[in-house]
Short mmCIF file of C-alpha atoms in Angstrom, two decimals:
data_model
loop_
_atom_site.label_atom_id
_atom_site.label_comp_id
_atom_site.label_asym_id
_atom_site.label_seq_id
_atom_site.Cartn_x
_atom_site.Cartn_y
_atom_site.Cartn_z
CA MET A 1 0.21 -0.34 -0.15
CA ASN A 2 1.42 3.21 -1.11
CA ILE A 3 1.18 6.78 0.76
CA SER A 4 -1.79 7.96 -0.76
CA ASP A 5 -3.50 4.51 -0.44
CA ARG A 6 -2.62 4.70 3.32
CA SER A 7 -3.48 8.13 4.16
CA SER A 8 -7.16 7.62 2.46
CA SER A 9 -8.04 4.35 3.87
CA GLN A 10 -10.50 3.59 6.43
CA ASN A 11 -7.90 3.91 9.19
CA PRO A 12 -5.39 6.74 7.78
CA VAL A 13 -2.47 7.87 9.99
CA ARG A 14 -3.38 10.93 12.44
CA VAL A 15 -1.70 12.81 15.07
CA PRO A 16 -1.81 10.67 18.64
CA ALA A 17 -4.12 11.76 20.71
CA SER A 18 -1.59 12.15 23.35
CA TYR A 19 -0.45 15.16 21.76
CA SER A 20 -3.91 16.67 22.32
CA LYS A 21 -4.37 15.73 25.76
CA ILE A 22 -1.33 17.02 26.74
CA GLY A 23 -1.89 20.37 25.14
CA GLN A 24 -5.59 20.38 26.88
CA VAL A 25 -3.44 19.68 29.98
CA LEU A 26 -1.51 22.76 29.62
CA LEU A 27 -3.95 25.03 28.45
CA PHE A 28 -5.87 24.07 31.46
CA VAL A 29 -3.14 24.84 34.14
CA GLY A 30 -2.01 28.06 31.82
CA ILE A 31 -5.91 29.53 32.04
CA VAL A 32 -5.48 28.94 35.88
CA LEU A 33 -2.14 30.61 36.07
CA THR A 34 -3.38 33.20 34.01
CA VAL A 35 -6.64 33.87 36.37
CA VAL A 36 -4.02 33.58 39.32
CA SER A 37 -2.32 36.32 37.76
CA PHE A 38 -4.96 38.87 37.03
CA VAL A 39 -6.00 38.26 40.62
CA SER A 40 -2.39 38.98 42.10
CA ASN A 41 -1.80 42.06 39.63
CA LEU A 42 -3.99 43.15 36.99
CA LYS A 43 -1.36 45.36 35.22
CA HIS A 44 1.30 42.94 35.14
CA ALA A 45 -1.17 40.39 33.90
CA PHE A 46 -2.16 42.31 30.96
CA PHE A 47 1.59 42.49 30.15
CA GLY A 48 1.41 38.53 30.30
CA LEU A 49 -1.04 38.43 27.85
CA ILE A 50 0.69 40.56 25.32
CA MET A 51 3.65 37.94 25.53
CA THR A 52 1.05 34.86 25.26
CA LEU A 53 -0.62 36.88 21.99
CA THR A 54 3.11 37.42 20.79
CA TYR A 55 4.07 33.79 21.36
CA VAL A 56 1.23 32.15 19.67
CA THR A 57 1.03 34.61 16.83
CA THR A 58 4.79 34.24 15.84
CA ILE A 59 4.24 30.40 16.01
CA GLY A 60 0.92 30.66 13.84
CA ILE A 61 1.96 32.90 11.31
CA GLY A 62 5.30 31.95 11.16
CA ALA A 63 3.93 28.38 10.37
CA PHE A 64 1.57 29.77 7.62
CA PHE A 65 4.86 32.23 6.32
CA TRP A 66 6.54 28.79 5.76
CA VAL A 67 3.46 27.09 3.99
CA GLY A 68 3.33 29.92 1.44
CA VAL A 69 7.07 29.47 1.11
CA GLU A 70 6.96 25.86 0.00
CA TYR A 71 4.28 27.06 -2.66
CA VAL A 72 5.89 29.97 -4.24
CA SER A 73 9.14 28.25 -4.17
CA SER A 74 7.32 24.97 -5.49
CA ALA A 75 9.75 23.26 -3.00
CA ILE A 76 9.74 19.53 -3.49
CA TRP A 77 11.38 18.34 -0.34
CA SER A 78 9.07 19.88 2.28
CA THR A 79 5.73 18.45 0.86
CA PRO A 80 5.47 15.58 2.99
CA MET A 81 5.85 17.49 6.11
CA ARG A 82 3.76 20.75 5.14
CA ARG A 83 0.70 19.69 7.12
CA PRO A 84 2.32 19.94 10.65
CA PHE A 85 3.16 23.75 9.32
CA GLU A 86 -0.62 23.71 8.41
CA PHE A 87 -1.68 22.50 11.66
CA LEU A 88 0.52 25.14 13.83
CA ALA A 89 -0.90 27.84 11.50
CA GLY A 90 -4.10 26.74 12.82
CA VAL A 91 -3.81 29.07 15.92
CA ILE A 92 -4.70 31.76 13.44
CA PRO A 93 -8.68 32.00 13.96
CA TYR A 94 -7.97 32.14 17.75
CA LEU A 95 -5.78 35.25 17.85
CA ILE A 96 -8.48 37.73 18.07
CA PHE A 97 -9.64 35.97 21.37
CA LEU A 98 -6.25 36.94 22.77
CA ALA A 99 -6.43 39.93 21.60
CA LEU A 100 -9.76 41.02 22.63
CA PRO A 101 -8.88 41.62 26.54
CA LEU A 102 -6.29 43.61 25.67
CA LEU A 103 -8.39 45.62 23.19
CA PHE A 104 -10.88 46.22 25.97
CA ASN A 105 -8.33 47.56 28.39
CA ILE A 106 -5.55 49.34 25.95
CA GLY A 107 -4.86 51.85 28.74
CA THR A 108 -3.86 49.55 30.88
CA VAL A 109 -0.42 48.59 28.98
CA PHE A 110 -0.29 51.14 26.41
CA GLU A 111 0.54 54.67 27.96
CA TRP A 112 -0.16 56.68 24.35
CA ALA A 113 -4.00 55.36 25.10
CA HIS A 114 -4.28 58.07 27.67
CA ARG A 115 -5.81 61.00 26.90
CA GLY A 116 -3.47 64.09 26.85
CA ALA A 117 -0.63 61.54 26.79
CA PHE A 118 0.98 63.65 23.99
CA LYS A 119 0.60 66.60 25.50
CA SER A 120 3.78 66.68 27.80
CA ASP A 121 5.91 66.08 24.63
CA PRO A 122 5.50 67.91 21.58
CA SER A 123 7.41 65.68 19.54
CA MET A 124 4.72 62.91 20.19
CA LEU A 125 2.18 64.70 18.62
CA LEU A 126 3.10 63.70 15.33
CA ARG A 127 2.55 60.03 16.14
CA ALA A 128 -1.19 61.09 17.54
CA PRO A 129 -2.54 60.43 13.97
CA TYR A 130 -1.17 56.77 14.06
CA LEU A 131 -1.21 56.12 17.37
CA ASN A 132 -4.66 56.35 18.96
CA VAL A 133 -7.27 53.78 19.83
CA PRO A 134 -9.77 53.55 17.14
CA PHE A 135 -7.11 53.50 14.45
CA PHE A 136 -5.19 50.61 16.68
CA VAL A 137 -8.42 48.84 16.93
CA VAL A 138 -9.15 49.14 13.42
CA ARG A 139 -5.69 47.98 12.54
CA ALA A 140 -5.83 44.93 14.65
CA VAL A 141 -9.24 43.84 12.96
CA ILE A 142 -7.85 44.06 9.63
CA VAL A 143 -4.55 42.20 10.30
CA PHE A 144 -6.21 39.21 11.99
CA ALA A 145 -8.93 39.13 9.36
CA VAL A 146 -6.72 39.49 6.51
CA TRP A 147 -4.46 36.46 8.23
CA LEU A 148 -7.83 34.36 8.70
CA LEU A 149 -9.10 34.90 4.82
CA PHE A 150 -5.57 33.47 3.29
CA TYR A 151 -5.35 30.80 6.07
CA PHE A 152 -8.87 29.71 5.21
CA LEU A 153 -8.14 29.98 1.66
CA VAL A 154 -5.02 28.13 1.44
CA ILE A 155 -5.60 25.59 4.01
CA ARG A 156 -9.16 24.73 2.21
CA ASN A 157 -7.22 24.03 -1.54
CA SER A 158 -5.10 21.94 0.25
CA LYS A 159 -7.30 19.68 2.45
CA LEU A 160 -9.71 19.82 -1.03
CA GLN A 161 -6.85 18.41 -2.76
CA ASP A 162 -6.79 15.29 -0.44
CA LYS A 163 -9.85 14.13 -2.26
CA SER A 164 -9.87 15.67 -5.47
CA ARG A 165 -5.98 15.36 -6.46
CA ASP A 166 -6.41 18.25 -8.46
CA GLN A 167 -3.39 19.77 -9.32
CA ASN A 168 -5.03 23.22 -10.15
CA LEU A 169 -5.45 23.62 -6.37
CA THR A 170 -1.72 23.60 -6.25
CA THR A 171 -1.75 26.45 -8.54
CA LYS A 172 -4.00 28.46 -6.79
CA ASN A 173 -2.26 28.21 -3.68
CA ILE A 174 0.93 29.29 -5.29
CA ARG A 175 -0.80 32.24 -6.78
CA LEU A 176 -2.55 33.07 -3.21
CA SER A 177 0.50 32.64 -1.87
CA ALA A 178 2.52 35.12 -3.84
CA ALA A 179 -0.01 37.34 -3.29
CA PHE A 180 0.24 36.94 0.64
CA MET A 181 4.20 37.21 0.87
CA PRO A 182 3.98 41.13 0.60
CA ILE A 183 0.96 41.31 2.78
CA PHE A 184 2.73 39.24 5.32
CA ALA A 185 5.89 41.36 5.40
CA LEU A 186 3.48 44.41 5.83
CA THR A 187 1.13 42.94 8.40
CA ILE A 188 3.91 41.33 10.57
CA THR A 189 5.32 44.70 10.89
CA VAL A 190 2.02 46.29 11.72
CA PHE A 191 1.51 43.66 14.63
CA ALA A 192 5.44 44.11 15.79
CA ILE A 193 5.15 48.19 15.49
CA ASP A 194 1.44 48.27 17.50
CA TRP A 195 1.67 45.60 19.90
CA LEU A 196 5.26 45.67 20.71
CA MET A 197 7.05 49.13 19.71
CA SER A 198 4.52 51.28 20.95
CA LEU A 199 4.70 50.02 24.14
CA VAL A 200 7.55 52.55 24.39
CA PRO A 201 5.95 54.93 22.37
CA ASP A 202 8.64 57.59 21.87
CA TRP A 203 11.30 54.86 20.34
CA PHE A 204 11.15 53.75 16.96
CA SER A 205 13.13 50.77 15.18
CA THR A 206 12.90 50.87 11.18
CA ILE A 207 14.07 47.18 11.29
CA PHE A 208 11.55 45.92 14.40
CA GLY A 209 9.32 44.23 12.02
CA VAL A 210 11.94 42.47 10.85
CA TYR A 211 13.55 41.51 14.01
CA LEU A 212 9.94 40.05 14.88
CA PHE A 213 9.63 38.43 11.51
CA ALA A 214 12.99 36.41 11.98
CA GLY A 215 12.47 35.32 15.79
CA SER A 216 8.79 34.21 14.09
CA ALA A 217 10.66 32.12 11.69
CA VAL A 218 12.77 30.50 13.73
CA ALA A 219 10.49 29.93 16.44
CA SER A 220 7.79 28.55 14.15
CA MET A 221 10.31 26.03 12.25
CA ALA A 222 11.52 24.61 15.73
CA PHE A 223 7.94 23.83 16.80
CA ALA A 224 7.13 22.19 13.55
CA THR A 225 10.78 20.60 13.68
CA LEU A 226 10.14 19.23 17.02
CA LEU A 227 6.71 17.68 16.15
CA ILE A 228 7.65 16.25 12.71
CA VAL A 229 10.83 14.35 14.03
CA LEU A 230 9.13 13.40 17.44
CA LEU A 231 6.06 11.96 15.04
CA ASN A 232 8.58 10.62 12.33
CA GLU A 233 11.04 9.13 14.93
CA LYS A 234 8.21 7.30 17.09
CA ASN A 235 6.75 5.85 13.66
CA ASN A 236 3.25 7.98 13.97
CA PHE A 237 4.06 9.52 10.53
CA PRO A 238 2.63 7.85 7.76
CA VAL A 239 6.18 7.22 5.81
CA LYS A 240 9.54 7.37 7.27
CA LEU A 241 11.54 10.53 6.55
CA THR A 242 14.97 10.70 5.93
CA PRO A 243 18.39 12.17 7.13
CA ASP A 244 17.87 14.23 4.37
CA HIS A 245 14.41 16.03 5.68
CA TYR A 246 15.95 16.34 8.80
CA TYR A 247 18.99 18.12 7.10
CA ASN A 248 16.98 20.69 5.54
CA LEU A 249 15.17 21.37 8.58
CA GLY A 250 18.40 21.82 10.80
CA ALA A 251 19.79 24.38 7.95
CA LEU A 252 16.61 26.11 8.05
CA LEU A 253 16.77 26.62 11.45
CA PHE A 254 20.76 27.89 11.35
CA ALA A 255 20.27 30.05 8.90
CA PHE A 256 17.46 31.65 10.21
CA LEU A 257 19.04 31.85 13.90
CA ASN A 258 21.99 33.79 12.43
CA PHE A 259 19.40 36.09 10.35
CA TRP A 260 17.93 36.80 13.66
CA ALA A 261 21.23 37.58 15.29
CA TYR A 262 22.40 39.54 12.51
CA ILE A 263 18.87 41.63 12.63
CA GLY A 264 19.27 41.84 16.76
CA PHE A 265 23.15 43.22 16.53
CA SER A 266 22.55 45.51 13.42
CA GLN A 267 19.36 47.48 15.30
CA PHE A 268 21.61 47.71 18.50
CA MET A 269 24.91 48.61 17.03
CA LEU A 270 23.34 51.27 14.63
CA GLN A 271 21.36 53.03 17.68
CA TRP A 272 24.23 52.55 19.83
CA TYR A 273 26.30 54.46 17.22
CA GLY A 274 23.69 57.04 16.47
CA ASN A 275 23.35 57.82 20.16
CA LEU A 276 20.10 59.76 19.83
CA ARG A 277 18.01 59.62 22.64
CA GLU A 278 14.48 58.37 20.96
CA GLU A 279 16.83 55.53 19.82
CA THR A 280 18.78 54.68 22.84
CA LEU A 281 15.88 54.91 25.10
CA TRP A 282 14.79 51.44 24.77
CA PHE A 283 18.08 50.18 24.89
CA ILE A 284 19.40 51.36 28.21
CA PRO A 285 16.71 49.62 30.52
CA ARG A 286 18.20 46.29 28.96
CA ILE A 287 21.79 46.76 29.26
CA HIS A 288 21.66 47.97 32.86
CA GLY A 289 20.95 45.74 36.42
CA SER A 290 19.31 42.22 36.17
CA TRP A 291 17.69 43.33 32.38
CA ALA A 292 21.62 42.98 31.47
CA ILE A 293 21.93 39.48 32.71
CA VAL A 294 18.35 38.33 30.58
CA SER A 295 20.04 40.27 27.64
CA ILE A 296 23.12 37.86 27.60
CA VAL A 297 20.95 35.35 28.34
CA LEU A 298 18.75 35.72 25.43
CA VAL A 299 22.12 35.94 23.15
CA LEU A 300 23.49 32.70 24.29
CA PHE A 301 20.14 30.54 24.51
CA GLN A 302 19.06 32.32 20.74
CA PHE A 303 22.24 32.14 19.24
CA ILE A 304 25.40 31.29 20.74
CA VAL A 305 24.35 28.00 21.73
CA PRO A 306 22.40 26.44 19.03
CA PHE A 307 25.17 28.17 16.53
CA PHE A 308 27.63 25.63 17.50
CA ALA A 309 25.00 23.18 18.16
CA LEU A 310 23.77 22.95 14.80
CA ILE A 311 26.90 24.09 12.80
CA THR A 312 27.97 20.61 11.40
CA ARG A 313 26.13 18.40 8.95
CA ASP A 314 25.81 15.72 11.49
CA SER A 315 23.95 17.90 13.75
CA LYS A 316 21.24 18.81 11.54
CA MET A 317 20.90 15.10 10.27
CA ASN A 318 20.44 14.22 14.58
CA PRO A 319 17.19 13.57 15.24
CA LYS A 320 17.93 13.59 19.33
CA ARG A 321 19.93 16.77 18.80
CA LEU A 322 16.87 18.54 16.48
CA VAL A 323 14.65 17.59 19.38
CA PHE A 324 16.60 18.89 21.89
CA MET A 325 17.75 22.27 19.84
CA SER A 326 14.18 22.98 18.89
CA ILE A 327 13.15 22.81 22.57
CA TRP A 328 15.85 25.28 23.22
CA LEU A 329 15.08 27.71 20.60
CA LEU A 330 11.54 27.56 21.90
CA VAL A 331 12.50 28.52 25.47
CA ALA A 332 14.73 31.14 23.75
CA HIS A 333 12.11 32.77 21.76
CA ALA A 334 10.10 33.06 25.02
CA ILE A 335 13.16 34.98 26.55
CA ASP A 336 13.00 37.19 23.68
CA ILE A 337 9.31 37.82 24.11
CA TYR A 338 9.98 38.80 27.66
CA TRP A 339 12.87 40.40 26.76
CA MET A 340 10.86 43.06 24.30
CA VAL A 341 8.21 43.44 26.71
CA MET A 342 8.58 43.30 30.19
CA PRO A 343 11.27 46.16 30.57
CA VAL A 344 8.45 48.66 29.88
CA TYR A 345 6.63 47.10 33.08
CA ASN A 346 9.21 47.34 35.24
CA THR A 347 12.51 49.09 33.87
CA SER A 348 14.66 49.10 37.08
CA SER A 349 15.06 45.16 37.19
CA ALA A 350 13.78 41.93 35.83
CA THR A 351 10.36 40.92 37.18
CA PHE A 352 9.06 37.14 37.54
CA GLY A 353 5.77 36.54 38.95
CA TRP A 354 2.51 34.43 37.84
CA SER A 355 2.17 36.09 34.60
CA GLU A 356 5.71 34.58 33.49
CA ILE A 357 4.85 31.51 34.57
CA ALA A 358 1.66 31.46 32.96
CA PHE A 359 2.52 32.71 29.55
CA PRO A 360 4.52 30.45 28.26
CA VAL A 361 2.23 27.29 29.46
CA LEU A 362 -1.02 28.91 28.33
CA SER A 363 0.73 29.66 24.91
CA VAL A 364 2.14 26.11 24.27
CA GLY A 365 -1.19 24.72 25.74
CA ILE A 366 -3.00 26.64 22.84
CA ILE A 367 -0.85 25.80 20.32
CA LEU A 368 -0.50 21.97 21.17
CA THR A 369 -4.38 21.54 21.62
CA VAL A 370 -5.02 23.06 17.90
CA PHE A 371 -2.14 21.00 16.57
CA GLY A 372 -3.88 18.00 18.10
CA LEU A 373 -7.25 18.52 17.54
CA LYS A 374 -6.36 19.30 13.80
CA GLY A 375 -3.98 16.56 13.36
CA ARG A 376 -6.91 14.25 14.35
CA LYS A 377 -9.40 15.61 11.71
CA ASN A 378 -6.98 15.58 8.87
CA ASN A 379 -4.40 13.44 6.92
CA LEU A 380 -0.80 14.02 8.22
CA VAL A 381 0.78 14.47 4.79
CA PRO A 382 -1.32 16.36 1.65
CA VAL A 383 -1.69 12.80 -0.13
CA GLY A 384 -3.19 14.57 -2.97
CA ASP A 385 -0.17 17.14 -3.66
CA PRO A 386 1.43 15.87 -7.12
CA LYS A 387 4.79 16.74 -5.51
CA LEU A 388 4.29 14.45 -2.82
CA LYS A 389 6.08 11.46 -4.25
CA ARG A 390 9.26 13.10 -5.36
CA GLY A 391 9.22 14.63 -2.13
CA LEU A 392 9.13 11.33 -0.25
CA GLU A 393 12.27 10.33 -2.85
CA PHE A 394 14.08 13.57 -1.47
CA HIS A 395 18.19 13.38 -1.39
CA ILE A 396 20.65 15.38 -0.80
#
């Protein structure tokens, strides 16, 4: 029985129920911890919710970006592994529910949302037409709606192809993905500016959107790599992926963690060299006191350790190494988001409380629950994709 027959038979291979159960347990614990954080400190909890929104968004939209890259580039090697990326992107329809509590309490975390916030600083008046509550809400709704629209169209075509085997659906998704790429670049930049950069409204960076994109690309690839390798090594994947498939996953992880470091260093170096108040004010809290320790830990976790751990060809093909480094990079992504958000809440010292415990548990719980549910209802491989057979025969 070939892969198409097996996956479309009466007993197609699905994601094991344990993934969904683990996700649901984490989701429940994360909700309880979030409630506790809101009871103990309302403002701190809303900052925690921004971290949760950012973590889930970067994994979901990052995974959808990789789906689009595969279609646009007509990549073959990744076709058997596309479905785990599609399942991770399944969180996109739920992002608005994470954003709603923040949209109804914008003034709790965003200084610019207070009436008269710009009067004390005349230079900020130029930003008032952009940084105001009605326009912020409109932008948020548009960004989430656009992501949802492209997600619905592309995933619908992908799933329809499982039954119809219609190759025209691949062509449609190539066109949709080509249209989505510039829209993705614009919308993730808007998300980065609105939800993260505007936490310090008098600071700006022209590459902050690229910085968030780089972190999103690494984290979403790490999450997908973790799940793909675990499923394959435990014989829960419809076919046996080879070390050559693993190599490409590891190579993309390696490439984009270097890209993240390049963008992060460029942003820091250019603003340090320019030495302008409106640019350096964002970094000053992050290079002093306990925040400086967090900054060093971030560089170690997100770049130096994974750089040397994934630098060799063999390491990119080693499933145990890939699983370990994927978990490592997901932790590093949580530290990165914490580093971007929480110095605004407490500029003097790194803070740690219920919100910092709740946000990674809730984020992973949401993602794993959605992944498990999607994986229980759909084929684990796109059995109708005309590139699937060549993807299974891929060799470097």
